[in-house]
mmCIF file of C-alpha atoms in Angstrom:
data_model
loop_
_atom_site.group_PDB
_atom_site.id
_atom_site.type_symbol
_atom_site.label_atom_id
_atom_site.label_comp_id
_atom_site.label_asym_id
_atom_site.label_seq_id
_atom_site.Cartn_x
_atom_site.Cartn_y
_atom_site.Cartn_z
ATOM 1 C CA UNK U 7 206.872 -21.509 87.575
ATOM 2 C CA UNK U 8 209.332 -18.825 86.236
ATOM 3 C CA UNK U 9 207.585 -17.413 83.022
ATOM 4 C CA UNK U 10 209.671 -15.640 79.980
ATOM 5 C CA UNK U 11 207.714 -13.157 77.301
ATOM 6 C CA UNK U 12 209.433 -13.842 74.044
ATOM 7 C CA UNK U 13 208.438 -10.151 72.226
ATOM 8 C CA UNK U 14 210.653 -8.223 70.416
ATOM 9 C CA UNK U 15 213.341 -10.840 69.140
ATOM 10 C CA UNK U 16 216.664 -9.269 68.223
ATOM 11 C CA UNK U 17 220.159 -10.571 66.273
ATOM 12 C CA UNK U 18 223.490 -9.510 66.342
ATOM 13 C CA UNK U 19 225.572 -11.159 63.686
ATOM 14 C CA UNK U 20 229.381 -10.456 63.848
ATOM 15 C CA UNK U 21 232.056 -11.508 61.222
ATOM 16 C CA UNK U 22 235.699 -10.643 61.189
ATOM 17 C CA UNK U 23 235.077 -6.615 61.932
ATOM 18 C CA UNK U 24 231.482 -6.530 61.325
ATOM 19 C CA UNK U 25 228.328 -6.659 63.617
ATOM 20 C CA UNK U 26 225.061 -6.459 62.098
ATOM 21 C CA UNK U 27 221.631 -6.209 63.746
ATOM 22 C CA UNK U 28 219.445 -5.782 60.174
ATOM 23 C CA UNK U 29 220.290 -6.762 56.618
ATOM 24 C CA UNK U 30 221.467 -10.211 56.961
ATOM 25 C CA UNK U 31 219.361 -13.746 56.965
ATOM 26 C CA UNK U 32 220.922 -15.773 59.579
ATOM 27 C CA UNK U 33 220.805 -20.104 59.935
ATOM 28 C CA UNK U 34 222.632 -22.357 63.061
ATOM 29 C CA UNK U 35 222.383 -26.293 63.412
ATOM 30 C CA UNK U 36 223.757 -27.365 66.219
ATOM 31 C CA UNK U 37 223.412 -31.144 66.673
ATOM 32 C CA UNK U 38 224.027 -33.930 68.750
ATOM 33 C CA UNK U 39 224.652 -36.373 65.541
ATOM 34 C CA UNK U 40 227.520 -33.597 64.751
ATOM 35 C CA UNK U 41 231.002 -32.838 66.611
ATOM 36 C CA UNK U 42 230.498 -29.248 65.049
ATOM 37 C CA UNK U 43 228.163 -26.530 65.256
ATOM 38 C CA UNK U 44 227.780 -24.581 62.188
ATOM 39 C CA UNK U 45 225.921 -21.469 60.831
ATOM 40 C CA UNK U 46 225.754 -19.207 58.047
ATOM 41 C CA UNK U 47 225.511 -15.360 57.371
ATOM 42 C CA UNK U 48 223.640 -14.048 54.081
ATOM 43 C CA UNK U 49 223.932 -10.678 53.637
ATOM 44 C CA UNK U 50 221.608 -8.261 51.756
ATOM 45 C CA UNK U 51 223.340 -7.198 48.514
ATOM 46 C CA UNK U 52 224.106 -3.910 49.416
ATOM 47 C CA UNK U 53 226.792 -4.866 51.767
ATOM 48 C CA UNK U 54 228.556 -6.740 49.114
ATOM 49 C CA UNK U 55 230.905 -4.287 47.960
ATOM 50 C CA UNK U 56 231.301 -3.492 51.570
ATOM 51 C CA UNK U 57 232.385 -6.812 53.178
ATOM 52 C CA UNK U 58 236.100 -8.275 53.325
ATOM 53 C CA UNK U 59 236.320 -11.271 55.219
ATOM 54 C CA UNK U 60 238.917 -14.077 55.410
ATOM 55 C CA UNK U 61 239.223 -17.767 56.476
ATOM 56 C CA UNK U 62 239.629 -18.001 60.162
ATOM 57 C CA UNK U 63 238.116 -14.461 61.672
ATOM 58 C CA UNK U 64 236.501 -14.639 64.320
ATOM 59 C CA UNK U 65 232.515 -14.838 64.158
ATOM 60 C CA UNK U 66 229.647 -15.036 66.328
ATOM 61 C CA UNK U 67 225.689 -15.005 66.516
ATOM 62 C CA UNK U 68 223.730 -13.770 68.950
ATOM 63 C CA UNK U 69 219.552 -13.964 69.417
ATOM 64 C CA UNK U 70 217.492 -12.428 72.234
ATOM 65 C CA UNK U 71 214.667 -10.152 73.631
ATOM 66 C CA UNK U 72 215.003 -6.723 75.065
ATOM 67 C CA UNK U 73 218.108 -5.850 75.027
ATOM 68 C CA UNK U 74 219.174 -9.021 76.538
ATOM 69 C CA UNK U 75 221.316 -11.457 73.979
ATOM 70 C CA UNK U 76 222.442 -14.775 74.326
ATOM 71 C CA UNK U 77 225.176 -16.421 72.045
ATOM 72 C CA UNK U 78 223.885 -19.305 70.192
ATOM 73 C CA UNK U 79 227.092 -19.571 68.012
ATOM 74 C CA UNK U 80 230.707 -18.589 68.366
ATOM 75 C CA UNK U 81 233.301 -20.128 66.157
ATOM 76 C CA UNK U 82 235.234 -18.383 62.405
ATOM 77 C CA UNK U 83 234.125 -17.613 59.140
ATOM 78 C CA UNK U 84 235.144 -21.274 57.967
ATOM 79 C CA UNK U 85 234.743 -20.003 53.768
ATOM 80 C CA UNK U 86 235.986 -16.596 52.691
ATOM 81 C CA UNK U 87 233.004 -14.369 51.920
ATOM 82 C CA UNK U 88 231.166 -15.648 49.037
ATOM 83 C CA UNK U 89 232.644 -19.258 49.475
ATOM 84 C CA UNK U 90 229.433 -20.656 50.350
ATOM 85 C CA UNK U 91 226.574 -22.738 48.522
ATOM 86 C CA UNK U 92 225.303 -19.285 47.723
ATOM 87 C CA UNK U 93 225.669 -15.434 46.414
ATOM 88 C CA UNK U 94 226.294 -13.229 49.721
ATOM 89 C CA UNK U 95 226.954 -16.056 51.829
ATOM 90 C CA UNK U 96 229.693 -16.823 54.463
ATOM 91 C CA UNK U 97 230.276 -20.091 56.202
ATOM 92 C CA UNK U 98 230.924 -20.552 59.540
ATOM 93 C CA UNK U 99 231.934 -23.247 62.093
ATOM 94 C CA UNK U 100 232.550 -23.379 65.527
ATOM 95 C CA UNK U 101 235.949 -23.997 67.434
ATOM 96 C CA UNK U 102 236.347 -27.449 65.862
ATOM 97 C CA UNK U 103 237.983 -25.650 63.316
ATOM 98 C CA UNK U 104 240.980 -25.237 65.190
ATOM 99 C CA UNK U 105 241.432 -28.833 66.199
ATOM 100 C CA UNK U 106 240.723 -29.377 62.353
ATOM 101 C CA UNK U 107 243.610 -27.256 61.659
ATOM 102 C CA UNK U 108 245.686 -28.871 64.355
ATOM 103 C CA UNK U 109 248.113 -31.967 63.207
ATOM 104 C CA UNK U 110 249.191 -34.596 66.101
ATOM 105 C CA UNK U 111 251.875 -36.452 64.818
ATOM 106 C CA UNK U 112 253.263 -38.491 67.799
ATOM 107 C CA UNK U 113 253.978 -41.424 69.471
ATOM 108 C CA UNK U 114 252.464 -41.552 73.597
ATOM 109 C CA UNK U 115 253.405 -44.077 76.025
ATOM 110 C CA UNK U 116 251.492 -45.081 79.374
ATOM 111 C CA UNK U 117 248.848 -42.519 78.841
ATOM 112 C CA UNK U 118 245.098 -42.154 79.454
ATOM 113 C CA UNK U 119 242.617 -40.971 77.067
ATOM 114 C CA UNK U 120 241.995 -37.910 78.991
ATOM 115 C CA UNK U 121 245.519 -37.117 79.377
ATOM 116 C CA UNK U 122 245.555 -37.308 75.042
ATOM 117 C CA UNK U 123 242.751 -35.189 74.416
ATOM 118 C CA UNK U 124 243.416 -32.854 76.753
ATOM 119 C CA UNK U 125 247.218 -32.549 74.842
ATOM 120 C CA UNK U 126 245.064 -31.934 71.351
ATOM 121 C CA UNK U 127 243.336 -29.379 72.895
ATOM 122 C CA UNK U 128 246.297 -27.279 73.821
ATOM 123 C CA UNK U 129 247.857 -27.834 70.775
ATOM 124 C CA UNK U 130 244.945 -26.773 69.022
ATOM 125 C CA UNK U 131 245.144 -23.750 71.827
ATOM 126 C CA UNK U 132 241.614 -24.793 73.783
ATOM 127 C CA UNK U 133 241.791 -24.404 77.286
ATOM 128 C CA UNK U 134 238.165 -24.621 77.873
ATOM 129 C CA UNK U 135 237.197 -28.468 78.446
ATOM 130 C CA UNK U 136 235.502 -30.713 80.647
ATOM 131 C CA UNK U 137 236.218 -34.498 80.358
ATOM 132 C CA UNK U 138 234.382 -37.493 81.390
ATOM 133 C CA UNK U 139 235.830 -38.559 84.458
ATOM 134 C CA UNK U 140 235.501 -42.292 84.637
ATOM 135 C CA UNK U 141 239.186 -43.855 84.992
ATOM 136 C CA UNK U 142 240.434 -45.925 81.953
ATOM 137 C CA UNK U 143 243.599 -47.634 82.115
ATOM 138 C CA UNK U 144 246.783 -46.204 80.594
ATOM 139 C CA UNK U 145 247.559 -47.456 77.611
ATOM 140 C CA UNK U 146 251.334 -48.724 76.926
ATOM 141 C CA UNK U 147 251.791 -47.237 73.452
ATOM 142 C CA UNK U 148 249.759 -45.519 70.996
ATOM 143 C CA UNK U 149 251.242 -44.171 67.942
ATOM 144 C CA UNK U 150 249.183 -41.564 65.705
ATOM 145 C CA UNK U 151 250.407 -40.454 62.117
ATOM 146 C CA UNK U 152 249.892 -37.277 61.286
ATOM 147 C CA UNK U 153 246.273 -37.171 61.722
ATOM 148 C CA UNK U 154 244.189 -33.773 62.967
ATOM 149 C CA UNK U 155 242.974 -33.240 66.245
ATOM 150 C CA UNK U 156 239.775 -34.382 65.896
ATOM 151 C CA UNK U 157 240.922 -37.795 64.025
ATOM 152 C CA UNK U 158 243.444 -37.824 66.863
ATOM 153 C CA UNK U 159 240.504 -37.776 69.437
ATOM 154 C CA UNK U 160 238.074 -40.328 67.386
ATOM 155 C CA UNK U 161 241.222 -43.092 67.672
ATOM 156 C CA UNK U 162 241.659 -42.546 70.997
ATOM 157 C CA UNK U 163 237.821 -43.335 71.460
ATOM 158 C CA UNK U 164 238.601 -46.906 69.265
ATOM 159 C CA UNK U 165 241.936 -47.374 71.051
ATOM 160 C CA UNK U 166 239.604 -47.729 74.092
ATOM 161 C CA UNK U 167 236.866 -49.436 73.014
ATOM 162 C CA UNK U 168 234.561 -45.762 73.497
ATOM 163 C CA UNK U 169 231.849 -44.363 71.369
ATOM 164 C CA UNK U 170 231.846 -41.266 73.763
ATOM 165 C CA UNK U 171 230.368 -38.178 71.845
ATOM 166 C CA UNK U 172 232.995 -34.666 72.123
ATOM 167 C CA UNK U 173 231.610 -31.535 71.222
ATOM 168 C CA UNK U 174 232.064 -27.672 71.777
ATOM 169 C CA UNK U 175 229.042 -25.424 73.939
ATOM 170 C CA UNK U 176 229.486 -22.289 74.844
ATOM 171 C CA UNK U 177 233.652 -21.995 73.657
ATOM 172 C CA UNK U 178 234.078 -24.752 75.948
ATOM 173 C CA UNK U 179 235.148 -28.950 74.856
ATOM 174 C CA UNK U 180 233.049 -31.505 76.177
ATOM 175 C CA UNK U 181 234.183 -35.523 76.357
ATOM 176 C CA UNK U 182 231.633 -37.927 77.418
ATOM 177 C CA UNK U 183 229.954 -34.922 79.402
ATOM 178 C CA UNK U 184 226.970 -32.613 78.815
ATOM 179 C CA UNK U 185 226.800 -28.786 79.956
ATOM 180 C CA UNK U 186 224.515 -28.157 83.258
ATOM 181 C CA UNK U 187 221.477 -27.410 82.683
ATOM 182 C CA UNK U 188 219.796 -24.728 84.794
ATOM 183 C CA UNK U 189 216.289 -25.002 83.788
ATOM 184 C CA UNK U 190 214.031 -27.125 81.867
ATOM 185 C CA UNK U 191 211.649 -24.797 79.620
ATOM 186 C CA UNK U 192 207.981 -25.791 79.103
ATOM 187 C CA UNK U 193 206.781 -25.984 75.453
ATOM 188 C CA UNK U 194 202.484 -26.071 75.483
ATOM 189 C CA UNK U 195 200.413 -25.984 72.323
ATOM 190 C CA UNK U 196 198.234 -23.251 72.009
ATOM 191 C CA UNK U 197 200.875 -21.227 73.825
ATOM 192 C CA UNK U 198 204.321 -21.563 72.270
ATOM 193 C CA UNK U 199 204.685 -24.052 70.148
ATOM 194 C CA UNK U 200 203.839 -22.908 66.723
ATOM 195 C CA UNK U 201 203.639 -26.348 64.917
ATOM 196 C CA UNK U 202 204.704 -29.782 65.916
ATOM 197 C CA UNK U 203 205.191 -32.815 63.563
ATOM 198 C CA UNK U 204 206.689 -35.800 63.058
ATOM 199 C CA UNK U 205 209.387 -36.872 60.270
ATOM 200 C CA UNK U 206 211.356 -39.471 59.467
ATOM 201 C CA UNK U 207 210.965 -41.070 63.447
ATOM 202 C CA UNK U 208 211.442 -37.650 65.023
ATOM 203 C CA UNK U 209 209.709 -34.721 66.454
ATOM 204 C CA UNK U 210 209.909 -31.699 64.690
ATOM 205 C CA UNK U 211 209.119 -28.753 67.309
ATOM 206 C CA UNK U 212 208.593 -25.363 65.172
ATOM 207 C CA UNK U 213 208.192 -22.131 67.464
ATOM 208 C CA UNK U 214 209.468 -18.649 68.290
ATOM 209 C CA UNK U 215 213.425 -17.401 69.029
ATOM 210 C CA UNK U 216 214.576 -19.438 71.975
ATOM 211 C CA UNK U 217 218.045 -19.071 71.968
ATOM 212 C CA UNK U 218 218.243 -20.779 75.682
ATOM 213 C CA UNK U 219 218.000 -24.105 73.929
ATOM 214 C CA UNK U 220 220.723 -26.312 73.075
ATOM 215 C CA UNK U 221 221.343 -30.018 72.173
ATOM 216 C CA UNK U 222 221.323 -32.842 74.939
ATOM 217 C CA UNK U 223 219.039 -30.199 76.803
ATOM 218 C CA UNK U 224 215.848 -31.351 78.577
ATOM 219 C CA UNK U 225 212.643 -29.732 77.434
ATOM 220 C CA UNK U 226 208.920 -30.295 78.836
ATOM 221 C CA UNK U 227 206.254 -30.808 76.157
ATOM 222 C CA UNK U 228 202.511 -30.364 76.853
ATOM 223 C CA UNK U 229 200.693 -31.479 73.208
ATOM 224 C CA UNK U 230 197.688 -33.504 72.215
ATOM 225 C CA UNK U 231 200.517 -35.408 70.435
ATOM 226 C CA UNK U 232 203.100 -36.229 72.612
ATOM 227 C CA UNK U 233 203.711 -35.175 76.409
ATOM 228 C CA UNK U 234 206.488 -35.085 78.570
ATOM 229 C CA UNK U 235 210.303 -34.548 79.326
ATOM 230 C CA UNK U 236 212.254 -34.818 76.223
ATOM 231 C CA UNK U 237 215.571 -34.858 75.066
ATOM 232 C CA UNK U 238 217.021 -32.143 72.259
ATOM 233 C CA UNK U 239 218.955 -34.115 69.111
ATOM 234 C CA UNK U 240 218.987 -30.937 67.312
ATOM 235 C CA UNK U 241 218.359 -27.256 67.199
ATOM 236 C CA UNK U 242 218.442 -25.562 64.113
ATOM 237 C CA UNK U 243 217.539 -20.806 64.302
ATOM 238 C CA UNK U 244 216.820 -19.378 61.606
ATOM 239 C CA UNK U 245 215.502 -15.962 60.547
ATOM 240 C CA UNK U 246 215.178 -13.552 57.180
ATOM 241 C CA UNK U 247 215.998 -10.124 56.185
ATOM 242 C CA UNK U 248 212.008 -8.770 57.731
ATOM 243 C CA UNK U 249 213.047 -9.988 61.344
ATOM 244 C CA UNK U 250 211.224 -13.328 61.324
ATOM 245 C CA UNK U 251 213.133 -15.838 63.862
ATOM 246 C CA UNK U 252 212.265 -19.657 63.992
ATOM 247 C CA UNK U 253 213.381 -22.251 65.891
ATOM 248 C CA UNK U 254 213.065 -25.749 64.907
ATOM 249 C CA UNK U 255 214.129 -28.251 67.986
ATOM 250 C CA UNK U 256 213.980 -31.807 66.975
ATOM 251 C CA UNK U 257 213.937 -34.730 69.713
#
């Protein structure tokens, strides 16, 4: 069994121009329940002078050990700086934001639901996308009045008769599909997991930077409370100007 030390956890914020590695609290919810990831950047206020930041640059989040990072967010500063719920704040949301910003007004004949979305998506300039492959028959006409990408894509799930979920992982646009999954991490009290509960009908997971983890992911729990494979709703990373990272995985 392939084990992973989680010492030393490092960030790398970046905003429009900007990267940051100290000075800013950082918080990401990714969800299942949600066709968007978001996140949020709160700087120190130092840097307020200092920052200029406008709707739509490009932003990212990184978490990681030793030098090695991996992207938990990518996406654009969705409120200018200061926009937020909050002093110092800037809002962020992932690539849904384009499809947000991306009007379908059109009428399509003899076409599939996959051949739809996938003309949203290049509208709204995605390339990146993997769609569920089960065949659907075409449908005759389907007329859709100035309505945004992603209202575009929710009536082409009622058109069908589909409650398939469509999210974005990694920069890439998922349709009734999941990413792969290479490995299934092991989460054992007494080891890693730094408190486990239960709220509202659902396992709250609390425990150290594990930036591997994403929604719809498998995980293996070993607890007094509950044991076994398990299936991520939501992951929500957060961490503080002193360097504290948390991760709270809910299934």
């Amino acid at each position: 069994m392939e084990t992973t030390e989680l010492f030393y956890p490092e960030i790398k914020a970046q905003a429009g121009k900007y990267t940051f590695s100290q000075g800013v609290e950082v918080e990401v919810c990714s969800s299942r329940s949600s066709y968007f990831d978001w996140a949020k950047i709160r700087f120190t206020e130092q840097f307020q002078p200092e920052i200029a930041l406008a709707r739509r640059d490009p932003a990212a989040v990184s978490l990681g050990y030793d030098g090695g990072l991996t992207r938990i967010f990518s996406g654009y500063v969705a409120k200018p700086y200061n926009g937020g719920d909050y002093a110092n704040e800037v809002s962020l949301k992932d690539d849904m934001l384009l499809l947000e910003e991306t009007v379908i007004n059109d009428t399509f004949l003899s076409a599939t639901p996959q051949e739809l979305i996938s003309f949203f998506l290049a509208k709204a300039g995605v390339s990146g996308m993997k769609l569920s492959l089960k065949n659907y028959p075409r449908r005759k006409i389907l007329p859709i009045r100035r309505q945004n990408a992603v209202q575009a894509i929710e009536t082409v799930n009622a058109a069908w008769g589909l409650r398939l979920p469509f999210f974005f992982s990694g920069g890439v646009f998922y349709w009734g599909e999941k990413p792969e999954q290479d490995t299934v991490y092991t989460f054992e009290y007494g080891v890693n997991i730094l408190r486990l509960e239960r709220i509202g009908g659902v396992w709250d997971l609390e425990t150290v930077s594990v930036p591997f983890i994403k929604h719809s992911h498998k995980i293996n729990i070993i607890h007094p409370r509950v044991s076994g494979e398990q299936e991520v709703s939501k992951v929500v990373f957060s961490t503080n100007d002193s360097g504290f990272i948390r991760t709270h995985i809910y299934f």
